[in-house]
């Protein structure tokens, strides 16, 4: 059974930093692209970033480019999102998401964690 | 970046009704379009990928169609368990974007 368990969400002040983690199990982690998707309270879904199977490629939404860094440790089946220069608009539930594509690309989000809540507030 | 315009933003229909949601891309994305269901308080679930392929285990009352820049998601006979918000999502390389969502309620 695929499981994705996020952690690290807390209350942080504007301008602060935070690192989210995601522990994956139930599938061959290093075969798949992984993503973070976030959802502000009462709002829709926003794709945040992706990292390719070997960590060799990362892409970011314009809203977080230059502030967030995505990395992975395939030996630990783990995904990390380093979030710097946080803004109030970064507040939301952050989901760790597995990509469905098994050819090292990216297409659809087939498994989601339950999310970890990040609150940016003074 | 590709923008996804989803409509309507909300709808109310009766049990058994046919429900249709549309999603328009700001440019041609071929069939690079997926649909998700998010029930209240839960993580989203993938229902349809590549515009029209039903994910294994998803009820056949859900369907998707379209290509290019115009796409449609249909629930053939609305059931009480279908109360949720539905999102389209495009994956035209390299970035991904969601539509704004459609909240479906029972009349």
mmCIF file of C-alpha atoms in Angstrom:
data_model
loop_
_atom_site.group_PDB
_atom_site.id
_atom_site.type_symbol
_atom_site.label_atom_id
_atom_site.label_comp_id
_atom_site.label_asym_id
_atom_site.label_seq_id
_atom_site.Cartn_x
_atom_site.Cartn_y
_atom_site.Cartn_z
ATOM 1 C CA UNK A 1 0.000 0.000 0.000
ATOM 2 C CA UNK A 2 1.361 3.386 -0.997
ATOM 3 C CA UNK A 3 1.799 5.725 1.953
ATOM 4 C CA UNK A 4 3.001 9.316 2.010
ATOM 5 C CA UNK A 5 3.418 10.947 5.407
ATOM 6 C CA UNK A 6 4.223 14.644 5.612
ATOM 7 C CA UNK A 7 5.696 16.420 8.620
ATOM 8 C CA UNK A 8 7.208 19.750 9.582
ATOM 9 C CA UNK A 9 4.270 22.103 9.317
ATOM 10 C CA UNK A 10 4.216 24.766 12.044
ATOM 11 C CA UNK A 11 3.409 28.413 12.672
ATOM 12 C CA UNK A 12 6.221 30.659 11.403
ATOM 13 C CA UNK A 13 6.648 34.415 11.088
ATOM 14 C CA UNK A 14 6.803 36.193 7.738
ATOM 15 C CA UNK A 15 10.347 36.089 6.394
ATOM 16 C CA UNK A 16 11.079 32.871 8.262
ATOM 17 C CA UNK A 17 12.147 29.447 7.040
ATOM 18 C CA UNK A 18 10.783 25.951 7.347
ATOM 19 C CA UNK A 19 11.594 22.476 6.058
ATOM 20 C CA UNK A 20 8.849 20.004 5.239
ATOM 21 C CA UNK A 21 9.523 16.283 4.985
ATOM 22 C CA UNK A 22 7.663 13.424 3.349
ATOM 23 C CA UNK A 23 8.271 9.755 4.137
ATOM 24 C CA UNK A 24 7.241 7.412 1.344
ATOM 25 C CA UNK A 25 6.548 3.685 1.425
ATOM 26 C CA UNK A 26 4.761 0.984 -0.529
ATOM 27 C CA UNK A 27 6.376 1.680 -3.905
ATOM 28 C CA UNK A 28 9.805 1.941 -5.522
ATOM 29 C CA UNK A 29 10.489 5.531 -4.542
ATOM 30 C CA UNK A 30 13.391 6.184 -6.921
ATOM 31 C CA UNK A 31 11.312 5.212 -9.958
ATOM 32 C CA UNK A 32 9.007 8.213 -9.703
ATOM 33 C CA UNK A 33 8.849 11.961 -9.954
ATOM 34 C CA UNK A 34 7.468 13.498 -6.743
ATOM 35 C CA UNK A 35 5.564 16.736 -6.158
ATOM 36 C CA UNK A 36 4.314 19.145 -3.533
ATOM 37 C CA UNK A 37 0.838 20.593 -3.981
ATOM 38 C CA UNK A 38 -0.637 23.142 -1.568
ATOM 39 C CA UNK A 39 -4.079 24.419 -0.677
ATOM 40 C CA UNK A 40 -4.733 27.710 1.092
ATOM 41 C CA UNK A 41 -7.612 27.619 3.602
ATOM 42 C CA UNK A 42 -10.914 27.484 1.706
ATOM 43 C CA UNK A 43 -9.156 27.804 -1.659
ATOM 44 C CA UNK A 44 -8.236 25.593 -4.597
ATOM 45 C CA UNK A 45 -5.232 23.427 -5.330
ATOM 46 C CA UNK A 46 -1.893 24.886 -6.404
ATOM 47 C CA UNK A 47 0.989 22.810 -7.735
ATOM 48 C CA UNK A 48 4.188 23.979 -6.003
ATOM 49 C CA UNK A 49 7.159 21.971 -7.276
ATOM 50 C CA UNK A 50 8.391 18.681 -8.695
ATOM 51 C CA UNK A 51 11.603 16.691 -8.544
ATOM 52 C CA UNK A 52 12.571 13.975 -10.997
ATOM 53 C CA UNK A 53 13.327 10.410 -9.948
ATOM 54 C CA UNK A 54 17.053 10.967 -9.379
ATOM 55 C CA UNK A 55 16.856 14.549 -8.165
ATOM 56 C CA UNK A 56 18.473 15.732 -11.377
ATOM 57 C CA UNK A 57 15.599 17.991 -12.348
ATOM 58 C CA UNK A 58 13.443 20.359 -10.344
ATOM 59 C CA UNK A 59 10.696 22.725 -11.455
ATOM 60 C CA UNK A 60 8.821 25.306 -9.423
ATOM 61 C CA UNK A 61 5.677 27.380 -9.679
ATOM 62 C CA UNK A 62 6.446 31.046 -10.300
ATOM 63 C CA UNK A 63 4.950 31.898 -6.892
ATOM 64 C CA UNK A 64 7.726 30.026 -5.043
ATOM 65 C CA UNK A 65 10.659 30.078 -7.476
ATOM 66 C CA UNK A 66 13.816 31.352 -5.810
ATOM 67 C CA UNK A 67 12.406 30.844 -2.299
ATOM 68 C CA UNK A 68 11.640 27.108 -2.136
ATOM 69 C CA UNK A 69 14.039 24.236 -2.825
ATOM 70 C CA UNK A 70 12.930 20.652 -3.361
ATOM 71 C CA UNK A 71 15.261 17.729 -2.726
ATOM 72 C CA UNK A 72 15.058 13.981 -2.162
ATOM 73 C CA UNK A 73 17.052 11.219 -0.508
ATOM 74 C CA UNK A 74 16.303 7.993 -2.328
ATOM 75 C CA UNK A 75 18.275 5.963 0.231
ATOM 76 C CA UNK A 76 15.750 7.086 2.854
ATOM 77 C CA UNK A 77 12.641 7.166 0.621
ATOM 78 C CA UNK A 78 12.208 10.781 1.625
ATOM 79 C CA UNK A 79 11.292 14.101 0.055
ATOM 80 C CA UNK A 80 12.114 17.524 1.449
ATOM 81 C CA UNK A 81 10.842 21.045 0.786
ATOM 82 C CA UNK A 82 13.009 23.873 2.095
ATOM 83 C CA UNK A 83 10.896 27.016 2.341
ATOM 84 C CA UNK A 84 12.649 30.366 2.808
ATOM 85 C CA UNK A 85 11.468 33.980 2.873
ATOM 86 C CA UNK A 86 7.993 32.818 3.791
ATOM 87 C CA UNK A 87 5.023 35.076 3.103
ATOM 88 C CA UNK A 88 1.507 35.107 4.534
ATOM 89 C CA UNK A 89 0.243 33.849 1.173
ATOM 90 C CA UNK A 90 2.288 30.651 1.650
ATOM 91 C CA UNK A 91 -0.135 29.618 4.396
ATOM 92 C CA UNK A 92 -1.891 26.363 3.618
ATOM 93 C CA UNK A 93 -2.002 22.597 3.697
ATOM 94 C CA UNK A 94 0.990 21.110 1.875
ATOM 95 C CA UNK A 95 0.509 17.715 0.244
ATOM 96 C CA UNK A 96 3.271 15.327 -0.762
ATOM 97 C CA UNK A 97 2.199 13.672 -3.997
ATOM 98 C CA UNK A 98 3.456 10.762 -6.088
ATOM 99 C CA UNK A 99 3.400 10.995 -9.867
ATOM 100 C CA UNK A 100 1.691 8.254 -11.840
ATOM 101 C CA UNK A 101 4.195 8.156 -14.714
ATOM 102 C CA UNK A 102 6.541 5.157 -14.557
ATOM 103 C CA UNK A 103 8.769 6.357 -17.387
ATOM 104 C CA UNK A 104 10.572 9.018 -15.339
ATOM 105 C CA UNK A 105 8.363 11.849 -16.571
ATOM 106 C CA UNK A 106 5.354 13.484 -14.955
ATOM 107 C CA UNK A 107 1.667 13.423 -15.751
ATOM 108 C CA UNK A 108 -0.884 12.859 -12.993
ATOM 109 C CA UNK A 109 -0.949 12.763 -9.217
ATOM 110 C CA UNK A 110 -2.028 9.263 -8.264
ATOM 111 C CA UNK A 111 -1.283 9.141 -4.515
ATOM 112 C CA UNK A 112 -1.524 11.951 -1.982
ATOM 113 C CA UNK A 113 -0.512 12.274 1.640
ATOM 114 C CA UNK A 114 -2.862 13.784 4.216
ATOM 115 C CA UNK A 115 -0.951 17.055 4.248
ATOM 116 C CA UNK A 116 0.918 19.169 6.780
ATOM 117 C CA UNK A 117 -0.302 22.634 7.739
ATOM 118 C CA UNK A 118 1.960 25.651 7.332
ATOM 119 C CA UNK A 119 0.819 28.912 8.872
ATOM 120 C CA UNK A 120 2.751 32.097 8.153
ATOM 121 C CA UNK A 121 1.649 34.764 10.576
ATOM 122 C CA UNK A 122 3.073 37.377 12.888
ATOM 123 C CA UNK B 1 2.439 29.582 -18.237
ATOM 124 C CA UNK B 2 -0.729 27.704 -19.191
ATOM 125 C CA UNK B 3 -3.892 28.912 -17.465
ATOM 126 C CA UNK B 4 -6.851 26.604 -16.849
ATOM 127 C CA UNK B 5 -10.344 28.102 -16.753
ATOM 128 C CA UNK B 6 -12.875 25.799 -15.127
ATOM 129 C CA UNK B 7 -16.644 26.380 -15.079
ATOM 130 C CA UNK B 8 -18.960 26.611 -13.371
ATOM 131 C CA UNK B 9 -17.359 27.379 -10.006
ATOM 132 C CA UNK B 10 -20.298 25.701 -8.287
ATOM 133 C CA UNK B 11 -23.448 23.847 -9.192
ATOM 134 C CA UNK B 12 -26.443 22.290 -7.510
ATOM 135 C CA UNK B 13 -28.153 19.271 -9.044
ATOM 136 C CA UNK B 14 -30.571 16.532 -8.068
ATOM 137 C CA UNK B 15 -29.706 12.895 -7.460
ATOM 138 C CA UNK B 16 -29.734 11.130 -10.813
ATOM 139 C CA UNK B 17 -29.007 14.265 -12.834
ATOM 140 C CA UNK B 18 -26.305 14.451 -15.471
ATOM 141 C CA UNK B 19 -23.614 16.906 -14.397
ATOM 142 C CA UNK B 20 -21.108 18.518 -16.754
ATOM 143 C CA UNK B 21 -18.019 20.566 -15.912
ATOM 144 C CA UNK B 22 -15.807 22.238 -18.483
ATOM 145 C CA UNK B 23 -12.139 23.173 -18.461
ATOM 146 C CA UNK B 24 -10.453 25.404 -21.012
ATOM 147 C CA UNK B 25 -6.699 25.684 -21.444
ATOM 148 C CA UNK B 26 -5.059 28.941 -22.542
ATOM 149 C CA UNK B 27 -3.245 27.014 -25.286
ATOM 150 C CA UNK B 28 -3.286 23.623 -26.977
ATOM 151 C CA UNK B 29 -2.356 20.891 -24.468
ATOM 152 C CA UNK B 30 -3.340 17.897 -26.618
ATOM 153 C CA UNK B 31 -4.782 15.325 -24.150
ATOM 154 C CA UNK B 32 -2.580 16.315 -21.195
ATOM 155 C CA UNK B 33 -5.482 16.794 -18.826
ATOM 156 C CA UNK B 34 -6.541 15.061 -15.611
ATOM 157 C CA UNK B 35 -9.566 15.293 -13.306
ATOM 158 C CA UNK B 36 -9.627 14.994 -9.502
ATOM 159 C CA UNK B 37 -12.280 14.745 -6.809
ATOM 160 C CA UNK B 38 -11.777 16.307 -3.403
ATOM 161 C CA UNK B 39 -14.335 15.411 -0.756
ATOM 162 C CA UNK B 40 -14.638 17.830 2.187
ATOM 163 C CA UNK B 41 -11.732 17.488 4.596
ATOM 164 C CA UNK B 42 -9.912 14.914 2.489
ATOM 165 C CA UNK B 43 -6.995 14.772 0.082
ATOM 166 C CA UNK B 44 -7.841 14.834 -3.631
ATOM 167 C CA UNK B 45 -8.254 11.628 -5.618
ATOM 168 C CA UNK B 46 -7.357 11.063 -9.271
ATOM 169 C CA UNK B 47 -10.430 10.039 -11.293
ATOM 170 C CA UNK B 48 -9.497 10.475 -14.973
ATOM 171 C CA UNK B 49 -6.135 10.901 -16.689
ATOM 172 C CA UNK B 50 -5.074 11.703 -20.244
ATOM 173 C CA UNK B 51 -8.409 13.492 -20.722
ATOM 174 C CA UNK B 52 -10.572 10.372 -20.991
ATOM 175 C CA UNK B 53 -8.992 7.328 -19.277
ATOM 176 C CA UNK B 54 -10.863 6.216 -16.197
ATOM 177 C CA UNK B 55 -8.553 5.238 -13.372
ATOM 178 C CA UNK B 56 -8.984 1.645 -12.198
ATOM 179 C CA UNK B 57 -11.632 1.370 -9.509
ATOM 180 C CA UNK B 58 -13.391 4.641 -10.345
ATOM 181 C CA UNK B 59 -17.129 4.228 -11.022
ATOM 182 C CA UNK B 60 -18.134 4.289 -14.676
ATOM 183 C CA UNK B 61 -20.613 7.137 -14.127
ATOM 184 C CA UNK B 62 -17.566 9.423 -14.302
ATOM 185 C CA UNK B 63 -16.167 10.255 -17.736
ATOM 186 C CA UNK B 64 -13.979 12.766 -19.490
ATOM 187 C CA UNK B 65 -13.584 13.978 -23.048
ATOM 188 C CA UNK B 66 -11.880 16.592 -25.155
ATOM 189 C CA UNK B 67 -8.510 17.496 -26.589
ATOM 190 C CA UNK B 68 -6.610 20.580 -27.606
ATOM 191 C CA UNK B 69 -7.877 23.324 -25.332
ATOM 192 C CA UNK B 70 -11.432 22.300 -24.457
ATOM 193 C CA UNK B 71 -12.306 19.495 -22.069
ATOM 194 C CA UNK B 72 -15.422 18.137 -20.388
ATOM 195 C CA UNK B 73 -15.975 16.094 -17.244
ATOM 196 C CA UNK B 74 -19.315 14.346 -16.785
ATOM 197 C CA UNK B 75 -21.115 12.532 -14.006
ATOM 198 C CA UNK B 76 -23.827 10.592 -15.829
ATOM 199 C CA UNK B 77 -26.080 10.113 -12.804
ATOM 200 C CA UNK B 78 -25.229 12.176 -9.731
ATOM 201 C CA UNK B 79 -25.092 10.243 -6.464
ATOM 202 C CA UNK B 80 -25.057 11.609 -2.901
ATOM 203 C CA UNK B 81 -21.473 10.312 -2.456
ATOM 204 C CA UNK B 82 -20.350 12.534 -5.350
ATOM 205 C CA UNK B 83 -20.648 15.694 -3.241
ATOM 206 C CA UNK B 84 -17.183 17.171 -3.610
ATOM 207 C CA UNK B 85 -15.091 19.742 -5.402
ATOM 208 C CA UNK B 86 -13.711 18.675 -8.774
ATOM 209 C CA UNK B 87 -10.507 20.002 -10.334
ATOM 210 C CA UNK B 88 -8.941 19.744 -13.760
ATOM 211 C CA UNK B 89 -5.148 19.757 -14.047
ATOM 212 C CA UNK B 90 -2.871 20.063 -17.078
ATOM 213 C CA UNK B 91 0.625 18.627 -17.442
ATOM 214 C CA UNK B 92 1.936 20.184 -20.632
ATOM 215 C CA UNK B 93 5.704 20.133 -20.076
ATOM 216 C CA UNK B 94 7.292 21.294 -17.872
ATOM 217 C CA UNK B 95 4.911 23.003 -15.431
ATOM 218 C CA UNK B 96 1.570 21.875 -14.096
ATOM 219 C CA UNK B 97 -1.523 23.900 -13.245
ATOM 220 C CA UNK B 98 -4.977 23.280 -11.799
ATOM 221 C CA UNK B 99 -8.297 24.773 -12.715
ATOM 222 C CA UNK B 100 -10.098 26.776 -10.061
ATOM 223 C CA UNK B 101 -12.416 23.936 -9.047
ATOM 224 C CA UNK B 102 -16.147 23.194 -9.238
ATOM 225 C CA UNK B 103 -18.092 22.579 -6.046
ATOM 226 C CA UNK B 104 -20.912 20.087 -6.639
ATOM 227 C CA UNK B 105 -23.862 20.058 -4.252
ATOM 228 C CA UNK B 106 -27.144 18.173 -4.074
ATOM 229 C CA UNK B 107 -30.294 20.202 -4.707
#
